[in-house]
Short mmCIF file of C-alpha atoms and ligand atoms in Angstrom, two decimals:
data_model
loop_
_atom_site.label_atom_id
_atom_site.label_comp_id
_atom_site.label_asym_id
_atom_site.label_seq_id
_atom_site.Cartn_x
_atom_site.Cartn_y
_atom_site.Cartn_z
CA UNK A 1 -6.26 13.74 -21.62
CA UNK A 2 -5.75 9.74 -20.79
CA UNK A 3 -8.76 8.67 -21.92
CA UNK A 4 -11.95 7.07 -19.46
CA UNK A 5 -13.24 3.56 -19.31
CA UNK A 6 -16.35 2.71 -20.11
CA UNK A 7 -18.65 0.04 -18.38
CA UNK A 8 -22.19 -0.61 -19.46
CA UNK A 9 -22.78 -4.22 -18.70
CA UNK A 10 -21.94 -6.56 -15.47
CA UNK A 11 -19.29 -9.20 -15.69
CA UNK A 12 -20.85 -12.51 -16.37
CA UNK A 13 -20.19 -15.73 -14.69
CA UNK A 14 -16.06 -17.19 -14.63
CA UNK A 15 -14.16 -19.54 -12.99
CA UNK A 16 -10.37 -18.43 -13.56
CA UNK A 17 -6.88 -18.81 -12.14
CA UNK A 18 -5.03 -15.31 -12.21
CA UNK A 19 -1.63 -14.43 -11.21
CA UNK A 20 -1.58 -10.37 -9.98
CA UNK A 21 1.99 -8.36 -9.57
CA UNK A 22 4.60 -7.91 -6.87
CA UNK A 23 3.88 -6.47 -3.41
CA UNK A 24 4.12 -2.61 -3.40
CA UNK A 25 5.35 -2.53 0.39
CA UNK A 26 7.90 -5.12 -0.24
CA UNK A 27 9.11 -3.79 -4.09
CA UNK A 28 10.17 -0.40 -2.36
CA UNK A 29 11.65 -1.73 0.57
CA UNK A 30 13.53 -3.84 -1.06
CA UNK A 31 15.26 -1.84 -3.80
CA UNK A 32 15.68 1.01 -0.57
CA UNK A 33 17.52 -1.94 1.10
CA UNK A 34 19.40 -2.90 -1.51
CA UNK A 35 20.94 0.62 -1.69
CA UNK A 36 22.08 0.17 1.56
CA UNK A 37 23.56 -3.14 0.71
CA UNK A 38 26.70 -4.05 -0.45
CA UNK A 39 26.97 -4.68 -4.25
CA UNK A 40 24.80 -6.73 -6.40
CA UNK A 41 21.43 -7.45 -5.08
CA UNK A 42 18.80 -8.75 -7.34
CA UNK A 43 15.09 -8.39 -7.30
CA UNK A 44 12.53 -10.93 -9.02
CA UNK A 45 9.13 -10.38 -9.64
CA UNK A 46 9.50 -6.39 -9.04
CA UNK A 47 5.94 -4.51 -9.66
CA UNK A 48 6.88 -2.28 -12.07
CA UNK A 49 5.07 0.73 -11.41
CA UNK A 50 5.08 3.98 -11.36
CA UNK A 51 5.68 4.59 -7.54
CA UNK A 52 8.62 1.25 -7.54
CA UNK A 53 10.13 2.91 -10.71
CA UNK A 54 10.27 6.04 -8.40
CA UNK A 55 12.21 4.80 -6.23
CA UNK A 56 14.71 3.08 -8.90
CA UNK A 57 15.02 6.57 -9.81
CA UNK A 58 15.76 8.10 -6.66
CA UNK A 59 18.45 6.00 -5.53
CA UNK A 60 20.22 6.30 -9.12
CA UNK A 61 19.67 9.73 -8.51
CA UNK A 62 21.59 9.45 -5.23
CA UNK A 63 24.58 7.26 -7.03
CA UNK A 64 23.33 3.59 -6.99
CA UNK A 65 23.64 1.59 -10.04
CA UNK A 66 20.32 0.33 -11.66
CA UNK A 67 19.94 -2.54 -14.48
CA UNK A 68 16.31 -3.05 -15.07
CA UNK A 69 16.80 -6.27 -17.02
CA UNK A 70 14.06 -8.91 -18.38
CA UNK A 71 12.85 -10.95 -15.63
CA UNK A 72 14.36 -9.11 -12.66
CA UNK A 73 16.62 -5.33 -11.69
CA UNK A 74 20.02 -5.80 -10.07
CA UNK A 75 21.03 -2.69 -7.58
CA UNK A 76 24.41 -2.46 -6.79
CA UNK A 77 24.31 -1.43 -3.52
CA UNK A 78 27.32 1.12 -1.79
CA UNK A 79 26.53 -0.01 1.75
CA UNK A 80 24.87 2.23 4.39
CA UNK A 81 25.32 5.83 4.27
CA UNK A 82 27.10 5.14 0.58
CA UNK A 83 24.88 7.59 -1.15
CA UNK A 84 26.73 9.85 -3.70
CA UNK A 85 25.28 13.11 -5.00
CA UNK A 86 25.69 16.71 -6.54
CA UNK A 87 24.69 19.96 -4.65
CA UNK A 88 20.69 20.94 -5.74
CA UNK A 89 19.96 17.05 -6.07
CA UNK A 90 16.18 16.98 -5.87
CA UNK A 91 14.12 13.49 -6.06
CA UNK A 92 10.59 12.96 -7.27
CA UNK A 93 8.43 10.82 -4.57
CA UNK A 94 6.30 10.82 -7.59
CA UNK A 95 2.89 9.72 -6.20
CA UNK A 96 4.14 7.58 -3.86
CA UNK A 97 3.52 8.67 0.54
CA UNK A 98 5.98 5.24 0.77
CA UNK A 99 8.69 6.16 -0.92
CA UNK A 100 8.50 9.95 -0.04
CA UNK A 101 8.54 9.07 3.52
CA UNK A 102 10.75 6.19 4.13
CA UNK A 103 13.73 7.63 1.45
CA UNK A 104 13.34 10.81 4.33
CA UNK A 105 14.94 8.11 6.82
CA UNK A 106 17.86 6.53 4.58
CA UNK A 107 18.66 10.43 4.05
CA UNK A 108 19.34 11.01 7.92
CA UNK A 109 22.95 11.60 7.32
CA UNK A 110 23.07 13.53 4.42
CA UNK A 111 25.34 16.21 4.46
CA UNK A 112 24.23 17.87 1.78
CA UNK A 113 20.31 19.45 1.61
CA UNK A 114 18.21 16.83 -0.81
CA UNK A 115 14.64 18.35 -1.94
CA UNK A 116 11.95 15.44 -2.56
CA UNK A 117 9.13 16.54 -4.06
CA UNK A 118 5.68 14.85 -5.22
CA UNK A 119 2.74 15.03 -7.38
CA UNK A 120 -0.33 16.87 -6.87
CA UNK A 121 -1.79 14.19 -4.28
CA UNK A 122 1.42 13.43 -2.49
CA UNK A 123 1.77 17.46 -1.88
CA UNK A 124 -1.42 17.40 0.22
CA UNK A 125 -0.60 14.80 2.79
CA UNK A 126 1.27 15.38 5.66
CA UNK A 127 4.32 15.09 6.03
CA UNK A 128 5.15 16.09 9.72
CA UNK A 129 4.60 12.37 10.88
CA UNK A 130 7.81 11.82 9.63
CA UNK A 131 9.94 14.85 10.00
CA UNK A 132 8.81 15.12 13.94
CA UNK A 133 10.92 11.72 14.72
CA UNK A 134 13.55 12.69 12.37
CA UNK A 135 14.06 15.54 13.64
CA UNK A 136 15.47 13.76 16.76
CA UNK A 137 17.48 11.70 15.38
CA UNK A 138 19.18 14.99 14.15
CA UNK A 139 18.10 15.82 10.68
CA UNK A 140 16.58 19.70 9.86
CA UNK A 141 14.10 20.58 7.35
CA UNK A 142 13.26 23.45 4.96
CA UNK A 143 9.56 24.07 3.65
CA UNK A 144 7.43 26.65 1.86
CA UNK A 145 4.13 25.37 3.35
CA UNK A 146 5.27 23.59 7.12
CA UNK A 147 5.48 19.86 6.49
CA UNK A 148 4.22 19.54 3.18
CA UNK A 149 6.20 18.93 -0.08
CA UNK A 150 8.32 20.13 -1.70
CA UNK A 151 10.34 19.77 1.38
CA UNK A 152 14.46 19.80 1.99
CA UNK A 153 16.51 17.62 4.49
CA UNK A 154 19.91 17.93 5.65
CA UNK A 155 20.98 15.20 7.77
CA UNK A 156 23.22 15.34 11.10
CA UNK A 157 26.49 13.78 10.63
CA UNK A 158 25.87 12.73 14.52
CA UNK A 159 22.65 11.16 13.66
CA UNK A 160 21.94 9.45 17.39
CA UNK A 161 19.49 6.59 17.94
CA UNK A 162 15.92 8.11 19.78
CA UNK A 163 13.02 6.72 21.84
CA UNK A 164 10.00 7.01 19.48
CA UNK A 165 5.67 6.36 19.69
CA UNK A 166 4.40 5.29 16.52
CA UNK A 167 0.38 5.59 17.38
CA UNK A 168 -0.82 6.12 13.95
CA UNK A 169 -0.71 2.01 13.25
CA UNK A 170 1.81 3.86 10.39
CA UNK A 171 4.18 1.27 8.92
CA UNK A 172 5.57 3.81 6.95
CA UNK A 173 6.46 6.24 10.00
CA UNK A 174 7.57 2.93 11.46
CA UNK A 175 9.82 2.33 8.52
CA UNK A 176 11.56 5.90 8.22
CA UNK A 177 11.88 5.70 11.88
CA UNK A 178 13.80 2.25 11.42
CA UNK A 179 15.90 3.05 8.60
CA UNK A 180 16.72 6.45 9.83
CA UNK A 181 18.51 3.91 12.75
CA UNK A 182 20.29 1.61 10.71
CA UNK A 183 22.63 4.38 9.79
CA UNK A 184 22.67 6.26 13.28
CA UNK A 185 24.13 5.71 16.46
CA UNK A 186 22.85 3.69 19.47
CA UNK A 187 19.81 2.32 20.06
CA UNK A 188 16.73 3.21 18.50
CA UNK A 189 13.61 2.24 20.62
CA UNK A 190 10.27 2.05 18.62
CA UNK A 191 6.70 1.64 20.49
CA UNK A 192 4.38 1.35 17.51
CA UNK A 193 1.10 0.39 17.31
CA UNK A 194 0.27 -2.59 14.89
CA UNK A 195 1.15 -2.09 11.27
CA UNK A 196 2.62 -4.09 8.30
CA UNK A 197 5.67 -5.57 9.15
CA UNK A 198 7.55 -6.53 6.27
CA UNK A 199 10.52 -3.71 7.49
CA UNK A 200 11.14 -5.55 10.60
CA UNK A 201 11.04 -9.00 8.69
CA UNK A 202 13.36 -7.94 6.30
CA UNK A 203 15.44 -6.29 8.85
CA UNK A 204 15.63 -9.81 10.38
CA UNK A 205 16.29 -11.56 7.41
CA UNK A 206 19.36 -9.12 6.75
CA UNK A 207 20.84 -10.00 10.12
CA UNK A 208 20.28 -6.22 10.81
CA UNK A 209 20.32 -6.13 14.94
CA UNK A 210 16.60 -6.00 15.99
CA UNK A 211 14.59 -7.26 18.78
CA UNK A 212 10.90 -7.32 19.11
CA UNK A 213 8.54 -7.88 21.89
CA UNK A 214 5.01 -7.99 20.59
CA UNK A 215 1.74 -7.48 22.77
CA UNK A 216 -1.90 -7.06 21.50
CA UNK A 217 -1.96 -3.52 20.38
CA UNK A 218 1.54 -2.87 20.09
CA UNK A 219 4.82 -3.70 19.46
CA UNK A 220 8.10 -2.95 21.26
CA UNK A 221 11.08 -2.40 18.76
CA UNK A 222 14.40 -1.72 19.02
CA UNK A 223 17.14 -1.27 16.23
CA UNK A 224 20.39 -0.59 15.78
CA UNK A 225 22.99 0.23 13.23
CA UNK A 226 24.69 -2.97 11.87
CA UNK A 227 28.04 -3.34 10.64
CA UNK A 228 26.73 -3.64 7.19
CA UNK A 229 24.15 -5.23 5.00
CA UNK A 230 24.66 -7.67 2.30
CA UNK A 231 23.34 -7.86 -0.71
CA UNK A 232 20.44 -10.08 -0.95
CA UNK A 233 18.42 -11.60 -3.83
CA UNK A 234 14.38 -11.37 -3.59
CA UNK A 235 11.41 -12.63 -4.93
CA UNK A 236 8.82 -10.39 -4.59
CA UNK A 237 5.44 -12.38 -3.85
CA UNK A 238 2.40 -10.79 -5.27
CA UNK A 239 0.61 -7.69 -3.56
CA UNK A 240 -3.02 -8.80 -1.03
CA UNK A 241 -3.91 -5.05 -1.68
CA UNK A 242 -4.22 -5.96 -5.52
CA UNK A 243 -5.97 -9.01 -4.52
CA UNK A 244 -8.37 -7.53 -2.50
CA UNK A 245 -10.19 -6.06 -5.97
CA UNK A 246 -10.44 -8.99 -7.43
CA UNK A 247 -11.51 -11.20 -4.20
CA UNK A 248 -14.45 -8.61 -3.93
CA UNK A 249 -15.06 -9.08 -7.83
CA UNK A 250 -15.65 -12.94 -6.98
CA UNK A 251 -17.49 -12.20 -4.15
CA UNK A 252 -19.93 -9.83 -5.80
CA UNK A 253 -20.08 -11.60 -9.35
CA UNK A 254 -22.89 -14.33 -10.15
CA UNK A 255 -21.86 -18.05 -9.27
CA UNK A 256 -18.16 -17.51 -10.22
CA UNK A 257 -14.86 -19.10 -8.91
CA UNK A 258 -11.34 -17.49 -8.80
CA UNK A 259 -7.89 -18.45 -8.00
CA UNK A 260 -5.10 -16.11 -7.49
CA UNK A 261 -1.94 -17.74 -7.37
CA UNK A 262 1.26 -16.76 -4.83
CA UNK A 263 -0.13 -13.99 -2.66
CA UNK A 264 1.65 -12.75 0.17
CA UNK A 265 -1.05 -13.00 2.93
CA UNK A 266 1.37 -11.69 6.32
CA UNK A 267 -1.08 -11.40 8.85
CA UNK A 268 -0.34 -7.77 9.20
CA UNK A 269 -1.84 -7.14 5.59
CA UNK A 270 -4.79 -9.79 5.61
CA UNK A 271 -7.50 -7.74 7.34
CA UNK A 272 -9.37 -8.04 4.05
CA UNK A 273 -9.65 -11.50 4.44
CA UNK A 274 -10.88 -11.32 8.05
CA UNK A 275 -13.58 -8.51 7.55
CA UNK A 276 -14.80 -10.29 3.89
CA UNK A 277 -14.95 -13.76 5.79
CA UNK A 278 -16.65 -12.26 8.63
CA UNK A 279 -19.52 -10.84 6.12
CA UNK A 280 -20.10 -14.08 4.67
CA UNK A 281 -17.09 -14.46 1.86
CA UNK A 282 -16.21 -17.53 0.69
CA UNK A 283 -11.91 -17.46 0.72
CA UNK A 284 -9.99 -20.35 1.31
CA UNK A 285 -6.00 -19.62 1.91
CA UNK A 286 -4.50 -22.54 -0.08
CA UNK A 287 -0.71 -24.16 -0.17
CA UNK A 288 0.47 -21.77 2.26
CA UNK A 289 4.49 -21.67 2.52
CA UNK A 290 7.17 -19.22 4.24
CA UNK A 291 9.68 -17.01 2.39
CA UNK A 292 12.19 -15.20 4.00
CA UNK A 293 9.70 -14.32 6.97
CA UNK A 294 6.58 -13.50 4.54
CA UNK A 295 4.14 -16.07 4.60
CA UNK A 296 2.63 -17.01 0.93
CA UNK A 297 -0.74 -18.91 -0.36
CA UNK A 298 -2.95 -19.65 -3.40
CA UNK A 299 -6.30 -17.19 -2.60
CA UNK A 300 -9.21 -19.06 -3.67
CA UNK A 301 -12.92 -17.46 -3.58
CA UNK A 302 -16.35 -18.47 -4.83
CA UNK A 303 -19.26 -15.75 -5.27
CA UNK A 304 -21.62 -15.28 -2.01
CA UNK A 305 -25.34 -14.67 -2.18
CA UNK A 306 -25.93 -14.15 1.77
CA UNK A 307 -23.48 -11.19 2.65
CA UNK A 308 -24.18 -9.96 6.15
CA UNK A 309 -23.14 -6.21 7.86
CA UNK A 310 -20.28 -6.56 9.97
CA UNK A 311 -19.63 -3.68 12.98
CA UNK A 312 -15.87 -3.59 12.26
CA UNK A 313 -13.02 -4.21 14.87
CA UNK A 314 -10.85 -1.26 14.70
CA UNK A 315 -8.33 -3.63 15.62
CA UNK A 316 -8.41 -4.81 11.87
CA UNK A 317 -8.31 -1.11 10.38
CA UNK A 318 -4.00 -1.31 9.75
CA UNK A 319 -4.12 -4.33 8.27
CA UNK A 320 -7.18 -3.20 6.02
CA UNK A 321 -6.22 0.22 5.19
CA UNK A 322 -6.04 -0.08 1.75
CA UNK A 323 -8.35 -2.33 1.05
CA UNK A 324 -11.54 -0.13 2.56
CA UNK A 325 -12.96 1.25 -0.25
CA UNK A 326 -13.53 -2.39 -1.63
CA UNK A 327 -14.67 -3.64 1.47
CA UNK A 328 -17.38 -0.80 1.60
CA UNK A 329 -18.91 -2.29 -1.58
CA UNK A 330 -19.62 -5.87 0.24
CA UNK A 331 -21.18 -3.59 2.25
CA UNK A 332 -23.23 -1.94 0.29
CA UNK A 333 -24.19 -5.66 -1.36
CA UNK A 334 -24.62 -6.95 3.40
CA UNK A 335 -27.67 -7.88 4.71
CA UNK A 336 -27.76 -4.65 7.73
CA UNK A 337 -25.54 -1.31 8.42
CA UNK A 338 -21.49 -1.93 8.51
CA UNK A 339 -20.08 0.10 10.71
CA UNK A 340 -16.59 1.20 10.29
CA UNK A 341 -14.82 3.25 13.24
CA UNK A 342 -11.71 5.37 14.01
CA UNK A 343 -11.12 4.84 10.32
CA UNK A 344 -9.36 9.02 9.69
CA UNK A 345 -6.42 7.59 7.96
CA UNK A 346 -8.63 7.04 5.33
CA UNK A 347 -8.56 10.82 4.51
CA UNK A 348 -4.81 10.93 4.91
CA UNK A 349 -4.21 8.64 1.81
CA UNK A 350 -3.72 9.53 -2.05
CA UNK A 351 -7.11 10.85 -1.79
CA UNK A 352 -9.92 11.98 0.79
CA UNK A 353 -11.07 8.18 0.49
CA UNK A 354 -13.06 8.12 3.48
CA UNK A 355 -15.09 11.18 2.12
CA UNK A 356 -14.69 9.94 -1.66
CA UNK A 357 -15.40 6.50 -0.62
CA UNK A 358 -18.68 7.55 0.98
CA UNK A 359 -19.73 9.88 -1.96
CA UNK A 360 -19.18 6.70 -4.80
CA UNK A 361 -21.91 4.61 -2.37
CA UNK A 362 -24.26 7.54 -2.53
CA UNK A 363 -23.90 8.11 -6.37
CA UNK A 364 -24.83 3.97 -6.42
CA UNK A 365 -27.77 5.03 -4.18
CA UNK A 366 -26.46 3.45 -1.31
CA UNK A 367 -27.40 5.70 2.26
CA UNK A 368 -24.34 6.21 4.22
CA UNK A 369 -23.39 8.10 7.71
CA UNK A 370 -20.07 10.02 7.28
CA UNK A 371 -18.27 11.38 9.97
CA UNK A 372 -14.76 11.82 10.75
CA UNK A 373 -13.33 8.84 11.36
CA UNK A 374 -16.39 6.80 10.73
CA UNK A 375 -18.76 5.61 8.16
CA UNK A 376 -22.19 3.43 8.43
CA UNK A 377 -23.20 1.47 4.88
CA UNK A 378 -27.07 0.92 4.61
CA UNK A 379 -26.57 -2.35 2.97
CA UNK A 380 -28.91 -3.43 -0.31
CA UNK A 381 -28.78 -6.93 -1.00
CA UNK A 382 -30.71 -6.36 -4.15
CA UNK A 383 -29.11 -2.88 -5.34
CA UNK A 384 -29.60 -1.89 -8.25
CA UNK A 385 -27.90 0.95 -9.76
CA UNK A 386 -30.23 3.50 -11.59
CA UNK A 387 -28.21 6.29 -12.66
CA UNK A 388 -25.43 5.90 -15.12
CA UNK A 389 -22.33 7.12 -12.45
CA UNK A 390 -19.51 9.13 -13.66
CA UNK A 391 -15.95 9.09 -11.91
CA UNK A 392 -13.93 12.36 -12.14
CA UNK A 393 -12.21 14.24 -9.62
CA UNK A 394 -10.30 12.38 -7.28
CA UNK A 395 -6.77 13.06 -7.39
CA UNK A 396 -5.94 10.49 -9.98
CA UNK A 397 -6.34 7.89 -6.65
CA UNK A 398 -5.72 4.21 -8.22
CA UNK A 399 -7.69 2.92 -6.06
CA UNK A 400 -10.50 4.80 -6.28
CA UNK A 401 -10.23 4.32 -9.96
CA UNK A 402 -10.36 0.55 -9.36
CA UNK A 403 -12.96 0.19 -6.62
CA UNK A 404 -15.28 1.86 -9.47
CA UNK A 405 -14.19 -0.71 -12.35
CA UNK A 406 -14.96 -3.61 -9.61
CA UNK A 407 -18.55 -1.77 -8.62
CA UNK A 408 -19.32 -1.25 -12.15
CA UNK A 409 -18.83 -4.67 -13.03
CA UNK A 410 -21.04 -6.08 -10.07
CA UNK A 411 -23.50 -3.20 -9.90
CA UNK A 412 -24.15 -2.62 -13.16
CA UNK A 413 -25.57 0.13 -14.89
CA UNK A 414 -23.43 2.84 -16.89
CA UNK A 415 -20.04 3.93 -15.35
CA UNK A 416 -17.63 5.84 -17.22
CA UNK A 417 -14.55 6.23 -14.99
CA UNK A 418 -11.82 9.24 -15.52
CA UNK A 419 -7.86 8.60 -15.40
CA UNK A 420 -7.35 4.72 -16.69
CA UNK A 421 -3.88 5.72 -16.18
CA UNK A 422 -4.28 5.96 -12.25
CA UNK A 423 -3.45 2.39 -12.43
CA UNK A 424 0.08 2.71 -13.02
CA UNK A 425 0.61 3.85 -9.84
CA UNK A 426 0.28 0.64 -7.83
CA UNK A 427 -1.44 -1.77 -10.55
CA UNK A 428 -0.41 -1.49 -14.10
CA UNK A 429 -1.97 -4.78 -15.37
CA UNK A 430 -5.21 -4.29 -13.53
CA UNK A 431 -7.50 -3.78 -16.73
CA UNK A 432 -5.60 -6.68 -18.66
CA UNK A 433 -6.41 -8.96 -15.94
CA UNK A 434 -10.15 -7.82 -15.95
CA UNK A 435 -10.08 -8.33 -19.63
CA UNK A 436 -8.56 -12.45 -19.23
CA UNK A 437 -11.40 -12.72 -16.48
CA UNK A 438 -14.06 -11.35 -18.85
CA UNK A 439 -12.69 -12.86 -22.17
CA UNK A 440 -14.34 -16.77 -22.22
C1 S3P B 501 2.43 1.34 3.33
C2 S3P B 501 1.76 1.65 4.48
C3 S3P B 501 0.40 2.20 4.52
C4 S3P B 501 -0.33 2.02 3.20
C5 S3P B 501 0.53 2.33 2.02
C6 S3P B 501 1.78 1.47 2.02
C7 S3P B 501 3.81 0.83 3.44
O1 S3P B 501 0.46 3.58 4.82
O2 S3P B 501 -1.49 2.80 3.16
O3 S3P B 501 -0.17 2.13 0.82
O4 S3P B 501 4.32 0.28 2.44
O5 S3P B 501 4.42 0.97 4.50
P1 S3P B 501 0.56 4.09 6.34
O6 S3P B 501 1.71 3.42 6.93
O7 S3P B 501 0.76 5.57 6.30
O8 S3P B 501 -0.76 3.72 6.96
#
């Protein structure tokens, strides 16, 4: 049994500079990428984590040379559609709704049937948000339970480029969409609503034909199959979904200060920012550069004493999505209700975390209205937490795990919080960056 974490006091006052690890988003797609490229492609500041080291897995599984070495991991690349592989190959999405989803679109031509199965969590979510599209381009699928994992593709050696609505605000139906159509034929035409973008930036960066035509609520895509990619070095900047638990730790904690250093803040991934400025954070974007299409800065927050409710755009739910449950505890700190709408996706992630989310502010004896896709927060600006709060139950979720660390720490009282290990998912140094916060 991994064993819980314990929190019985509040964090007390810092002022630190802290440096978290590489995207998530951008550590899959690139070492997917780099399978597609030709030979040696090398990746810096890689998260290491369970759901990246997945994916190094999978593609060694499907032939591609790995060297995990100190400092970075070289993939030697076999160029698109250069996959090599027994009969009965079967890959482990792990945890990991990314990886499980977008590999689905690299596999489009396979000719042989791959099985890609998951853990507990990943086995629940739905997988038929992917399949429908490929399906088009093509590919056929094999269940037990219809669009769930364990699932088995064969790919169409014919794959053709389709006409597809993305309306989910989905990057990663997006993204197995798009690289399903770097390795078919024609032109693949993508209306998506807003979501991350890092596929399409790195599709431009890798001269990969694309074209884009952006309006407010969605974007107009269209890819097609490029001669071939070459390999390409990358510096992974750090992740804004890490970040966000330690911008909310700031903003909750007494009079503290906090700098996190080389952030990727793309504005399809800095709802956080928006939401927590609009209820009264204090976050300055500092020393922002470009890389390679990503856009970069220092993050620098002081603690707030006069949080206000915010009624939340559901225009800023994509570029928020994993950052809600966080968010929901400057709520529950606001001055007011917080009201967030059209928010089901929340329930379609690693865990119920709309429901879950909901069910942590009630154990902190914060009132909340849950429905289906929405959530009001009865903020307290002078909670305090009278029941010691135990964590257990929740599909292992990292960030559920970490959303409790970051409320025990502000809240107070006595948490003890099941799976520590949950981290290694998305996060591995989380509690060793709490610790150089909290050490003086
Ligand atoms: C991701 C997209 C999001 C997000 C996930 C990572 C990606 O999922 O929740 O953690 O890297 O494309 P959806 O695209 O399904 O919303």
């Amino acid at each position: 049994m991994p064993k819980a974490l314990l929190i019985n006091k509040k964090i007390k006052q810092f002022n630190k500079q802290i440096q978290v690890s590489g995207d998530k988003s951008l550590s899959i797609r690139w070492v997917l990428l780099a399978s597609q490229a030709i030979g040696s492609s090398k990746g810096y500041n890689l998260l290491m984590s369970e759901d990246v080291v997945a994916a190094l897995e999978s593609i060694k599984k499907l032939g591609i040379k790995v060297l995990v070495c100190k400092g970075y991991c070289e993939i030697f690349g076999n160029g698109i559609n250069g996959f090599k592989y027994k009969d009965g190959l079967v890959i482990d999405a792990k945890n990991s709704g990314t990886l499980g989803r977008l590999i689905l679109g690299l596999l489009i031509k396979s000719p042989k049937k791959i099985k890609i199965v998951g853990d507990k969590s990943l086995s629940k979510r739905d997988f038929s948000r992917v399949t429908i599209p490929l399906k088009k381009f093509g590919a056929k699928f094999y269940y037990k339970t219809e669009n769930k994992l364990p699932l088995s593709i064969l790919g169409s050696q014919s794959a053709k480029g389709i006409k597809y609505i993305e309306d989910k605000g989905s990057a990663q139906c997006k993204s197995s969409v798009m690289f399903a159509a770097i390795n078919s034929s024609g032109t693949t035409s993508i209306k998506a609503k807003k979501s991350r973008d890092h596929t399409e930036k790195l599709f431009k960066y890798l001269k990969i034909p694309i074209k884009i035509n952006k309006t407010k609520k969605y974007d107009f895509i269209n890819v097609k199959k490029p001669k071939k990619i070459k390999a390409f070095n990358y510096q992974i900047p750090g992740d804004i979904s890490s970040s966000a638990f330690f911008i909310v730790l700031t903003t909750l904690a007494y009079n503290s200060k906090l700098l996190i250093k080389n952030v990727n803040i793309n504005p399809s991934r800095i709802g956080v920012i928006t939401i927590l400025k609009k209820m009264g954070a204090k976050i300055v974007l500092k020393n922002q550069r470009n890389y390679r299409g990503e856009k970069i800065a220092n993050i620098f927050i002081k603690s707030s004493k006069n949080l206000k409710a915010i009624n939340c755009p559901s225009e800023l739910n994509s570029s928020a999505i994993d950052e809600f449950l966080v968010i929901f505890l400057v709520a529950a700190k606001a001055n007011g209700i917080s009201y967030f709408k059209d928010i089901s996706e929340l329930n379609q992630k690693e865990s119920p975390r709309l429901n879950l989310g909901s069910k942590i502010l009630n154990m902190m004896g914060v009132k909340t209205e849950l429905t289906k896709n929405s959530i009001k927060i009865y903020g307290q600006p002078n909670l305090k937490i009278i029941k010691p709060i135990i964590i257990k139950n929740y599909l292992r979720d990292h960030r559920i795990f970490m959303m409790s660390t970051i409320a025990a720490l502000t809240f107070g009282n006595k948490w003890t919080i099941h799976d520590k290990d949950s981290i290694n998912t998305s996060f591995p140094t989380f509690l060793k960056i709490i610790k150089e916060i909290t050490d003086k």
